[in-house]
Coordinates of N, CA and C and ligand atoms in Angstrom, one line a residue:
M21 N -6.1 9.5 -6.1 CA -5.0 10.0 -5.3 C -3.9 9.0 -5.3
Y22 N -2.7 9.5 -5.4 CA -1.5 8.6 -5.5 C -0.5 9.1 -4.4
I23 N -0.1 8.1 -3.6 CA 0.8 8.4 -2.4 C 1.9 7.4 -2.4
V24 N 3.1 7.9 -2.1 CA 4.2 7.0 -1.9 C 4.6 7.1 -0.4
L25 N 4.8 5.9 0.2 CA 5.1 5.8 1.6 C 6.6 5.3 1.6
L26 N 7.5 6.1 2.2 CA 8.9 5.7 2.4 C 9.2 5.4 3.8
G27 N 10.2 4.6 4.0 CA 10.6 4.2 5.4 C 11.3 2.9 5.3
P28 N 12.2 2.7 6.3 CA 13.0 1.4 6.3 C 12.0 0.2 6.6
P29 N 12.5 -1.0 6.4 CA 11.7 -2.2 6.8 C 11.4 -2.1 8.3
G30 N 10.1 -2.2 8.6 CA 9.8 -2.2 10.1 C 9.3 -0.8 10.5
S31 N 9.3 0.2 9.6 CA 8.9 1.5 10.0 C 7.4 1.7 10.2
G32 N 6.6 0.6 9.9 CA 5.2 0.7 10.0 C 4.5 1.1 8.7
K33 N 5.2 1.1 7.6 CA 4.7 1.5 6.3 C 3.4 0.7 6.0
G34 N 3.5 -0.7 6.2 CA 2.3 -1.5 5.9 C 1.1 -1.1 6.7
T35 N 1.3 -0.9 8.0 CA 0.1 -0.6 8.8 C -0.5 0.8 8.4
Q36 N 0.4 1.8 8.2 CA -0.1 3.1 7.9 C -0.7 3.1 6.5
A37 N -0.1 2.3 5.6 CA -0.7 2.3 4.2 C -2.1 1.7 4.3
G38 N -2.3 0.7 5.1 CA -3.6 0.1 5.3 C -4.6 1.1 5.7
L39 N -4.2 1.9 6.7 CA -5.1 2.9 7.3 C -5.4 4.0 6.3
L40 N -4.4 4.4 5.6 CA -4.6 5.5 4.6 C -5.4 5.0 3.4
S41 N -5.2 3.8 3.0 CA -6.0 3.3 1.9 C -7.5 3.2 2.2
K42 N -7.8 2.9 3.4 CA -9.2 2.9 3.8 C -9.8 4.3 3.8
E43 N -9.0 5.2 4.4 CA -9.4 6.5 4.6 C -9.7 7.2 3.2
F44 N -8.7 7.0 2.3 CA -8.8 7.7 1.0 C -9.5 6.8 -0.1
K45 N -9.9 5.6 0.3 CA -10.6 4.6 -0.6 C -9.7 4.4 -1.9
I46 N -8.5 4.1 -1.6 CA -7.5 3.8 -2.7 C -6.9 2.4 -2.4
G47 N -6.3 1.8 -3.4 CA -5.7 0.5 -3.2 C -4.3 0.6 -2.5
H48 N -4.0 -0.4 -1.7 CA -2.7 -0.5 -1.1 C -1.9 -1.5 -1.8
M49 N -0.8 -1.0 -2.5 CA 0.1 -1.9 -3.2 C 1.4 -2.1 -2.5
S50 N 1.6 -3.3 -1.9 CA 2.9 -3.6 -1.3 C 3.6 -4.5 -2.2
T51 N 4.8 -4.0 -2.7 CA 5.5 -4.9 -3.6 C 6.1 -6.1 -2.9
G52 N 6.4 -5.9 -1.6 CA 6.9 -7.1 -0.8 C 5.9 -8.2 -0.8
D53 N 4.6 -7.8 -0.6 CA 3.6 -8.9 -0.6 C 3.4 -9.5 -1.9
I54 N 3.5 -8.7 -3.0 CA 3.3 -9.2 -4.3 C 4.4 -10.2 -4.6
L55 N 5.7 -9.8 -4.3 CA 6.8 -10.7 -4.5 C 6.8 -12.0 -3.7
R56 N 6.3 -11.8 -2.5 CA 6.2 -13.1 -1.6 C 5.1 -14.0 -2.2
D57 N 4.1 -13.4 -2.7 CA 3.0 -14.2 -3.3 C 3.6 -15.0 -4.6
I58 N 4.5 -14.3 -5.3 CA 5.1 -15.0 -6.5 C 5.9 -16.2 -6.0
L59 N 6.5 -16.1 -4.8 CA 7.4 -17.2 -4.3 C 6.6 -18.4 -3.8
K60 N 5.2 -18.2 -3.7 CA 4.4 -19.3 -3.2 C 4.1 -20.3 -4.4
D61 N 4.5 -19.8 -5.6 CA 4.2 -20.6 -6.8 C 5.5 -20.9 -7.6
K62 N 6.0 -22.1 -7.4 CA 7.3 -22.4 -8.0 C 7.3 -22.4 -9.5
T63 N 6.1 -22.5 -10.1 CA 6.0 -22.5 -11.6 C 5.8 -21.1 -12.1
H64 N 5.8 -20.1 -11.2 CA 5.6 -18.7 -11.7 C 6.8 -18.3 -12.6
P65 N 6.6 -17.6 -13.7 CA 7.7 -17.3 -14.6 C 8.8 -16.4 -14.0
L66 N 8.4 -15.7 -12.9 CA 9.4 -14.8 -12.3 C 10.0 -15.4 -11.0
Y67 N 9.6 -16.7 -10.7 CA 10.0 -17.3 -9.4 C 11.5 -17.2 -9.2
E68 N 12.3 -17.6 -10.2 CA 13.8 -17.7 -10.0 C 14.4 -16.3 -9.8
D69 N 13.9 -15.3 -10.5 CA 14.4 -13.9 -10.4 C 14.0 -13.3 -9.1
V70 N 12.9 -13.7 -8.5 CA 12.4 -13.1 -7.3 C 13.0 -13.8 -6.0
K71 N 13.5 -15.0 -6.2 CA 14.0 -15.8 -5.1 C 15.0 -15.0 -4.2
V72 N 15.8 -14.1 -4.8 CA 16.9 -13.4 -4.0 C 16.3 -12.6 -2.8
I73 N 15.0 -12.3 -2.8 CA 14.5 -11.5 -1.8 C 14.6 -12.2 -0.4
N74 N 14.7 -13.5 -0.4 CA 14.9 -14.2 0.9 C 16.3 -14.0 1.5
Q75 N 17.2 -13.5 0.7 CA 18.5 -13.2 1.2 C 18.7 -11.7 1.5
G76 N 17.6 -11.0 1.5 CA 17.6 -9.6 1.8 C 18.1 -8.7 0.7
M77 N 18.1 -9.3 -0.5 CA 18.6 -8.4 -1.6 C 17.4 -7.8 -2.4
L78 N 17.7 -6.7 -2.9 CA 16.6 -6.0 -3.7 C 16.6 -6.7 -5.1
I79 N 15.4 -6.8 -5.7 CA 15.4 -7.3 -7.1 C 15.6 -6.0 -8.0
S80 N 15.9 -6.3 -9.3 CA 16.3 -5.2 -10.1 C 15.2 -4.1 -10.3
D81 N 15.6 -2.9 -10.6 CA 14.6 -1.8 -10.9 C 13.7 -2.2 -12.0
E82 N 14.2 -2.8 -13.1 CA 13.4 -3.1 -14.2 C 12.3 -4.2 -13.8
L83 N 12.8 -5.2 -13.1 CA 11.8 -6.3 -12.7 C 10.7 -5.8 -11.8
V84 N 11.1 -5.0 -10.8 CA 10.0 -4.6 -9.8 C 9.1 -3.6 -10.5
T85 N 9.6 -2.8 -11.4 CA 8.8 -1.8 -12.2 C 7.8 -2.6 -13.1
K86 N 8.3 -3.7 -13.7 CA 7.4 -4.5 -14.5 C 6.2 -5.1 -13.6
V87 N 6.6 -5.6 -12.4 CA 5.6 -6.1 -11.5 C 4.6 -5.1 -11.1
V88 N 5.1 -3.8 -10.8 CA 4.2 -2.7 -10.5 C 3.2 -2.4 -11.6
R89 N 3.8 -2.2 -12.8 CA 3.0 -1.8 -14.0 C 1.9 -2.9 -14.2
D90 N 2.3 -4.2 -14.2 CA 1.3 -5.2 -14.4 C 0.2 -5.2 -13.3
S91 N 0.6 -4.9 -12.0 CA -0.4 -4.9 -10.9 C -1.3 -3.8 -11.0
L92 N -0.9 -2.6 -11.6 CA -1.8 -1.4 -11.7 C -3.0 -1.7 -12.5
S93 N -3.0 -2.7 -13.3 CA -4.3 -3.0 -14.1 C -5.4 -3.6 -13.2
N94 N -5.0 -4.0 -12.0 CA -6.0 -4.6 -11.1 C -7.1 -3.5 -10.7
P95 N -8.4 -3.8 -10.9 CA -9.4 -2.8 -10.6 C -9.3 -2.2 -9.2
K96 N -8.7 -2.9 -8.3 CA -8.7 -2.3 -6.9 C -7.8 -1.0 -6.9
F97 N -7.0 -0.8 -8.0 CA -6.2 0.4 -8.0 C -6.7 1.5 -8.9
K98 N -8.0 1.4 -9.3 CA -8.6 2.3 -10.2 C -8.7 3.7 -9.6
Q99 N -9.1 3.8 -8.3 CA -9.3 5.1 -7.7 C -8.0 5.8 -7.2
G100 N -6.9 5.0 -7.2 CA -5.7 5.6 -6.7 C -4.9 4.5 -6.0
V101 N -3.7 4.8 -5.6 CA -2.8 3.8 -5.0 C -2.0 4.4 -3.9
I102 N -1.8 3.7 -2.8 CA -0.8 4.0 -1.9 C 0.4 3.0 -2.1
F103 N 1.5 3.5 -2.5 CA 2.6 2.6 -2.8 C 3.4 2.3 -1.5
D104 N 3.6 1.1 -1.2 CA 4.3 0.7 0.0 C 5.5 -0.2 -0.4
G105 N 6.7 0.2 -0.3 CA 7.9 -0.6 -0.6 C 8.3 -0.3 -2.1
Y106 N 7.7 0.6 -2.7 CA 8.1 1.0 -4.1 C 7.7 2.4 -4.2
P107 N 8.6 3.3 -4.8 CA 9.9 3.0 -5.2 C 10.9 2.9 -4.1
R108 N 12.0 2.2 -4.3 CA 13.1 2.1 -3.3 C 14.4 2.8 -3.9
T109 N 14.4 3.1 -5.1 CA 15.6 3.8 -5.7 C 15.1 5.0 -6.5
S110 N 16.0 5.9 -6.8 CA 15.6 7.0 -7.6 C 15.2 6.6 -9.0
A111 N 15.9 5.5 -9.5 CA 15.5 5.0 -10.9 C 14.0 4.5 -10.8
Q112 N 13.7 3.9 -9.8 CA 12.3 3.4 -9.6 C 11.3 4.6 -9.5
A113 N 11.7 5.6 -8.8 CA 10.9 6.8 -8.7 C 10.6 7.5 -10.0
K114 N 11.7 7.5 -10.8 CA 11.5 8.1 -12.1 C 10.6 7.3 -13.0
A115 N 10.8 5.9 -12.9 CA 9.9 5.0 -13.7 C 8.5 5.2 -13.2
L116 N 8.2 5.3 -11.9 CA 6.8 5.5 -11.5 C 6.2 6.8 -12.0
D117 N 7.0 7.9 -11.9 CA 6.5 9.1 -12.5 C 6.1 9.0 -13.9
K118 N 6.9 8.2 -14.7 CA 6.6 8.0 -16.1 C 5.3 7.2 -16.3
I119 N 5.2 6.1 -15.5 CA 4.0 5.3 -15.6 C 2.8 6.1 -15.3
L120 N 2.8 6.9 -14.3 CA 1.7 7.8 -13.9 C 1.4 8.8 -14.9
S121 N 2.5 9.5 -15.4 CA 2.2 10.6 -16.4 C 1.7 10.0 -17.7
E122 N 2.0 8.8 -18.0 CA 1.4 8.2 -19.2 C -0.2 8.1 -19.1
E123 N -0.6 8.1 -17.8 CA -2.1 8.0 -17.6 C -2.6 9.4 -17.2
G124 N -1.8 10.4 -17.4 CA -2.2 11.8 -17.0 C -2.3 12.0 -15.5
K125 N -1.6 11.2 -14.8 CA -1.7 11.3 -13.3 C -0.3 11.7 -12.7
K126 N -0.3 12.1 -11.4 CA 0.9 12.3 -10.7 C 0.8 12.1 -9.2
L127 N 1.9 12.0 -8.6 CA 1.8 11.7 -7.1 C 1.3 12.9 -6.4
D128 N 0.4 12.7 -5.4 CA -0.1 13.8 -4.6 C 0.9 14.2 -3.5
F129 N 1.5 13.2 -2.8 CA 2.5 13.5 -1.9 C 3.3 12.3 -1.5
V130 N 4.5 12.5 -0.9 CA 5.3 11.4 -0.4 C 5.3 11.5 1.2
L131 N 5.1 10.4 1.8 CA 5.2 10.4 3.3 C 6.4 9.5 3.7
D132 N 7.3 10.1 4.4 CA 8.5 9.5 4.8 C 8.5 9.2 6.3
L133 N 8.4 7.9 6.7 CA 8.4 7.5 8.1 C 9.9 7.3 8.5
N134 N 10.4 8.3 9.1 CA 11.9 8.3 9.4 C 12.1 7.7 10.9
V135 N 12.2 6.4 11.0 CA 12.2 5.7 12.3 C 13.7 5.4 12.6
T136 N 14.1 5.5 13.9 CA 15.5 5.3 14.2 C 15.8 3.8 14.1
E137 N 17.1 3.4 14.0 CA 17.6 2.1 13.8 C 17.2 1.2 15.0
E138 N 17.3 1.8 16.2 CA 17.0 1.0 17.5 C 15.6 0.6 17.5
V139 N 14.7 1.5 17.2 CA 13.3 1.2 17.2 C 13.0 0.2 16.1
L140 N 13.6 0.2 15.0 CA 13.4 -0.7 13.9 C 13.8 -2.2 14.3
L141 N 15.0 -2.3 14.9 CA 15.4 -3.7 15.3 C 14.4 -4.3 16.3
Y142 N 14.0 -3.5 17.3 CA 13.0 -4.0 18.3 C 11.7 -4.4 17.6
R143 N 11.3 -3.7 16.7 CA 10.0 -4.0 16.0 C 10.1 -5.2 15.1
L144 N 11.2 -5.3 14.3 CA 11.3 -6.3 13.3 C 11.6 -7.7 13.9
L145 N 12.4 -7.8 14.9 CA 12.7 -9.1 15.5 C 11.5 -9.6 16.2
G146 N 10.6 -8.8 16.6 CA 9.4 -9.2 17.3 C 8.1 -9.3 16.4
R147 N 8.3 -9.0 15.1 CA 7.2 -8.9 14.2 C 6.6 -10.3 13.9
R148 N 5.3 -10.4 13.9 CA 4.7 -11.7 13.5 C 3.5 -11.3 12.6
V149 N 3.3 -12.1 11.5 CA 2.4 -11.7 10.5 C 1.3 -12.8 10.2
C150 N 0.1 -12.4 9.9 CA -0.9 -13.4 9.5 C -0.6 -13.8 8.1
P151 N -0.4 -15.1 7.8 CA -0.1 -15.6 6.5 C -1.2 -15.3 5.5
S152 N -2.4 -15.1 6.0 CA -3.5 -14.9 5.0 C -3.8 -13.4 4.8
C153 N -4.2 -12.7 5.8 CA -4.6 -11.3 5.6 C -3.4 -10.3 5.7
K154 N -2.2 -10.8 6.1 CA -1.0 -10.1 6.2 C -1.0 -9.0 7.3
K155 N -2.0 -9.1 8.2 CA -2.0 -8.2 9.3 C -0.8 -8.4 10.2
V156 N -0.2 -7.3 10.7 CA 1.0 -7.4 11.5 C 0.8 -7.2 13.0
F157 N 1.5 -8.1 13.8 CA 1.5 -8.0 15.2 C 2.9 -8.0 15.8
H158 N 3.0 -7.8 17.1 CA 4.3 -7.8 17.8 C 4.2 -8.8 19.0
V159 N 5.3 -9.6 19.2 CA 5.3 -10.6 20.2 C 4.9 -10.0 21.6
R160 N 5.2 -8.8 21.8 CA 4.8 -8.2 23.1 C 3.3 -8.2 23.3
Q161 N 2.5 -8.3 22.3 CA 1.0 -8.3 22.4 C 0.5 -9.7 22.9
G162 N 1.4 -10.7 22.8 CA 1.1 -12.0 23.3 C 0.0 -12.7 22.5
I163 N -0.2 -12.3 21.2 CA -1.2 -12.9 20.3 C -0.4 -13.9 19.4
T164 N -0.9 -15.2 19.3 CA -0.2 -16.1 18.5 C -1.1 -16.6 17.3
T165 N -2.4 -16.2 17.3 CA -3.2 -16.5 16.1 C -3.9 -15.3 15.6
C166 N -4.2 -15.2 14.3 CA -4.8 -14.0 13.8 C -6.3 -13.9 14.3
P167 N -6.7 -12.8 14.9 CA -8.0 -12.7 15.4 C -9.1 -12.7 14.3
D168 N -8.7 -12.3 13.1 CA -9.7 -12.3 12.0 C -9.7 -13.6 11.2
C169 N -8.5 -14.2 11.0 CA -8.5 -15.4 10.1 C -8.3 -16.7 10.9
G170 N -7.9 -16.6 12.2 CA -7.8 -17.8 13.0 C -6.5 -18.6 12.7
L171 N -5.7 -18.1 11.8 CA -4.4 -18.8 11.4 C -3.3 -18.4 12.4
E172 N -2.4 -19.4 12.5 CA -1.2 -19.1 13.4 C -0.3 -18.1 12.8
L173 N 0.1 -17.1 13.6 CA 1.0 -16.0 13.1 C 2.3 -16.6 12.8
V174 N 3.0 -16.0 11.8 CA 4.3 -16.5 11.4 C 5.4 -15.4 11.4
Q175 N 6.6 -15.8 11.5 CA 7.7 -14.8 11.4 C 8.2 -14.9 9.9
R176 N 8.4 -13.7 9.3 CA 8.8 -13.6 7.9 C 10.2 -14.2 7.8
A177 N 10.5 -14.9 6.7 CA 11.8 -15.5 6.5 C 13.0 -14.5 6.6
D178 N 12.7 -13.2 6.2 CA 13.7 -12.2 6.2 C 13.8 -11.4 7.5
D179 N 13.0 -11.7 8.5 CA 13.0 -11.0 9.8 C 14.0 -11.7 10.7
N180 N 15.3 -11.8 10.3 CA 16.3 -12.3 11.2 C 17.4 -11.3 11.2
K181 N 18.3 -11.3 12.3 CA 19.2 -10.2 12.5 C 20.1 -10.0 11.3
E182 N 20.7 -11.0 10.7 CA 21.6 -10.9 9.6 C 20.9 -10.2 8.4
T183 N 19.7 -10.7 8.1 CA 19.0 -10.2 6.9 C 18.6 -8.7 7.2
I184 N 18.1 -8.5 8.4 CA 17.7 -7.2 8.8 C 18.8 -6.1 8.6
N185 N 20.0 -6.5 9.1 CA 21.2 -5.6 8.9 C 21.5 -5.3 7.4
K186 N 21.4 -6.4 6.6 CA 21.6 -6.2 5.2 C 20.5 -5.2 4.6
R187 N 19.3 -5.4 5.0 CA 18.2 -4.6 4.5 C 18.4 -3.1 4.9
F188 N 18.8 -2.9 6.2 CA 19.1 -1.5 6.7 C 20.1 -0.8 5.8
T189 N 21.2 -1.6 5.5 CA 22.3 -1.0 4.8 C 21.8 -0.7 3.4
E190 N 21.1 -1.6 2.7 CA 20.6 -1.4 1.4 C 19.7 -0.2 1.4
Y191 N 18.8 -0.1 2.4 CA 17.9 1.0 2.5 C 18.6 2.3 2.6
K192 N 19.6 2.4 3.5 CA 20.3 3.6 3.8 C 21.0 4.1 2.5
N193 N 21.7 3.1 1.9 CA 22.5 3.5 0.7 C 21.6 4.0 -0.5
K194 N 20.5 3.2 -0.7 CA 19.7 3.5 -1.9 C 18.7 4.6 -1.7
S195 N 18.3 4.8 -0.4 CA 17.2 5.8 -0.3 C 17.6 7.2 -0.3
L196 N 19.0 7.5 -0.1 CA 19.4 8.8 0.0 C 19.1 9.6 -1.3
S197 N 19.4 9.1 -2.4 CA 19.1 9.8 -3.7 C 17.6 9.8 -4.0
L198 N 16.9 8.8 -3.5 CA 15.5 8.7 -3.7 C 14.8 9.9 -2.9
K199 N 15.2 10.0 -1.7 CA 14.6 11.1 -0.9 C 14.9 12.5 -1.5
E200 N 16.2 12.6 -1.9 CA 16.6 13.9 -2.5 C 15.7 14.2 -3.8
Y201 N 15.5 13.1 -4.6 CA 14.7 13.3 -5.8 C 13.3 13.8 -5.4
Y202 N 12.7 13.1 -4.4 CA 11.3 13.5 -4.1 C 11.2 14.8 -3.4
K203 N 12.2 15.2 -2.6 CA 12.2 16.5 -1.9 C 12.2 17.6 -3.0
N204 N 12.8 17.3 -4.1 CA 12.9 18.3 -5.2 C 11.7 18.3 -6.1
T205 N 10.9 17.3 -6.1 CA 9.8 17.2 -7.1 C 8.4 17.0 -6.6
T206 N 8.2 16.6 -5.4 CA 6.9 16.2 -4.9 C 6.6 16.7 -3.5
P207 N 5.4 17.1 -3.2 CA 5.1 17.5 -1.8 C 5.6 16.4 -0.8
Y208 N 6.3 16.7 0.2 CA 7.0 15.8 1.0 C 6.7 15.9 2.5
I209 N 6.3 14.9 3.2 CA 6.0 15.0 4.6 C 7.0 14.0 5.3
E210 N 7.9 14.5 6.2 CA 8.8 13.6 6.9 C 8.4 13.6 8.4
L211 N 8.2 12.3 8.9 CA 7.8 12.2 10.3 C 8.9 11.5 11.0
K212 N 9.5 12.1 12.0 CA 10.6 11.5 12.7 C 10.1 10.7 13.9
I213 N 10.4 9.4 14.0 CA 9.9 8.5 15.0 C 11.0 7.9 15.8
D214 N 11.2 8.2 17.1 CA 12.2 7.6 17.9 C 11.8 7.0 19.2
Q215 N 10.4 6.8 19.3 CA 9.9 6.1 20.5 C 9.6 4.6 20.2
K216 N 10.2 3.7 21.0 CA 10.0 2.3 20.7 C 8.5 1.8 20.7
D217 N 7.8 2.3 21.6 CA 6.4 1.8 21.8 C 5.3 2.7 21.3
I218 N 5.7 3.6 20.4 CA 4.7 4.5 19.8 C 3.6 3.7 19.1
S219 N 2.4 4.0 19.3 CA 1.3 3.1 18.7 C 1.0 3.6 17.3
A220 N 0.4 2.6 16.5 CA 0.1 3.0 15.1 C -0.9 4.1 15.1
E221 N -1.8 4.1 16.1 CA -2.8 5.2 16.2 C -2.2 6.6 16.4
E222 N -1.1 6.6 17.2 CA -0.4 7.9 17.5 C 0.3 8.3 16.2
V223 N 0.9 7.4 15.5 CA 1.6 7.8 14.2 C 0.5 8.3 13.2
E224 N -0.6 7.6 13.2 CA -1.7 8.0 12.3 C -2.1 9.5 12.6
R225 N -2.2 9.7 13.9 CA -2.6 11.1 14.4 C -1.6 12.1 13.9
L226 N -0.3 11.8 14.1 CA 0.7 12.7 13.7 C 0.7 13.0 12.2
I227 N 0.4 11.9 11.4 CA 0.3 12.0 9.9 C -0.8 13.0 9.6
H228 N -1.9 12.9 10.3 CA -3.1 13.8 10.0 C -2.7 15.2 10.3
I229 N -2.0 15.5 11.4 CA -1.6 16.8 11.7 C -0.8 17.4 10.5
R230 N 0.2 16.6 10.1 CA 1.0 17.1 9.0 C 0.3 17.2 7.7
L231 N -0.7 16.3 7.4 CA -1.5 16.5 6.2 C -2.3 17.7 6.2
G232 N -2.8 18.0 7.4 CA -3.6 19.3 7.6 C -2.8 20.5 7.3
E233 N -1.5 20.5 7.9 CA -0.6 21.6 7.6 C -0.3 21.8 6.2
M234 N -0.1 20.6 5.5 CA 0.2 20.7 4.1 C -0.9 21.3 3.3
Q235 N -2.1 20.8 3.6 CA -3.3 21.4 2.9 C -3.5 22.9 3.1
K236 N -3.2 23.3 4.4 CA -3.3 24.7 4.7 C -2.3 25.5 3.9
D237 N -1.1 25.0 3.9 CA 0.0 25.7 3.2 C -0.4 25.9 1.7
K238 N -1.0 24.8 1.1 CA -1.4 24.7 -0.3 C -2.4 25.8 -0.5
A239 N -3.4 25.8 0.4 CA -4.6 26.8 0.2 C -4.1 28.2 0.3
E240 N -3.0 28.4 1.1 CA -2.5 29.8 1.3 C -1.6 30.2 0.2
G241 N -1.3 29.2 -0.7 CA -0.4 29.4 -1.8 C 1.0 29.5 -1.5
Ligands
AMP24 P1 9.2 -5.5 2.0 O1 8.0 -6.3 2.4 O2 8.7 -4.1 1.4 O3 10.2 -5.3 3.1 O4 9.9 -6.2 0.8 C1 10.5 -7.5 1.0 C2 11.6 -7.7 0.0 O5 11.1 -7.7 -1.3 C3 12.7 -6.7 0.0 O6 13.7 -6.9 1.0 C4 13.3 -6.8 -1.4 O7 14.1 -7.9 -1.5 C5 12.0 -7.1 -2.2 N1 11.4 -5.8 -2.7 C6 10.2 -5.2 -2.4 N2 10.0 -4.1 -3.0 C7 11.1 -3.9 -3.8 C8 11.5 -2.8 -4.7 N3 10.8 -1.7 -4.8 N4 12.7 -2.9 -5.3 C9 13.5 -4.0 -5.1 N5 13.2 -5.0 -4.3 C10 12.0 -5.0 -3.6

């Protein structure tokens, strides 16, 4: 099964991707995590090209597609993938369709987490992440160390107001044509989220309702 998860930074893509990957027994591929891992190694051949992500800029379509193509050979993606953070442009979407079709595969559906800007700022400025397992928390939970790894939670370098605003603008500009592309080519589920404190479990429940509706529509032809 191949799923693309769309949504601005802070929309809960990572959390929902983790849940869906467990449920469907497919790999969760976060390009943001892969790129941040590259930045941990200054001798990595892509280090200099990837560095721009700390200023909130997107890396080129060609470069990120190369990173995705290389990562797909990892055995954890053998049964399928939930793509989180990729594609971000319609050129990347077309490149992904090509990569999958070369393997005789295609996307099953696109899930768009359409979260309002106000909700996003609240979430991102308070977001804290485990540096090891990447699990995400919020300062309102009052947790400072990861319950699983015991490591101190950290704030991502790009979770500051200036960078967040840049990322919003990039996302809005670039995702318009991407959404248009997918709405015309792939089964598309859009979930509108405007409640600040909606839980991940509630979002998961709403996703399941929509998935059930999609399957019913498909069965009815
Ligand atoms: P994320 O964790 O998905 O918010 O990604 C963090 C940063 O990595 C983004 O702000 C971009 O700079 C970069 N990045 C991740 N995925 C992509 C992509 N598909 N295309 C271009 N840049 C990306």
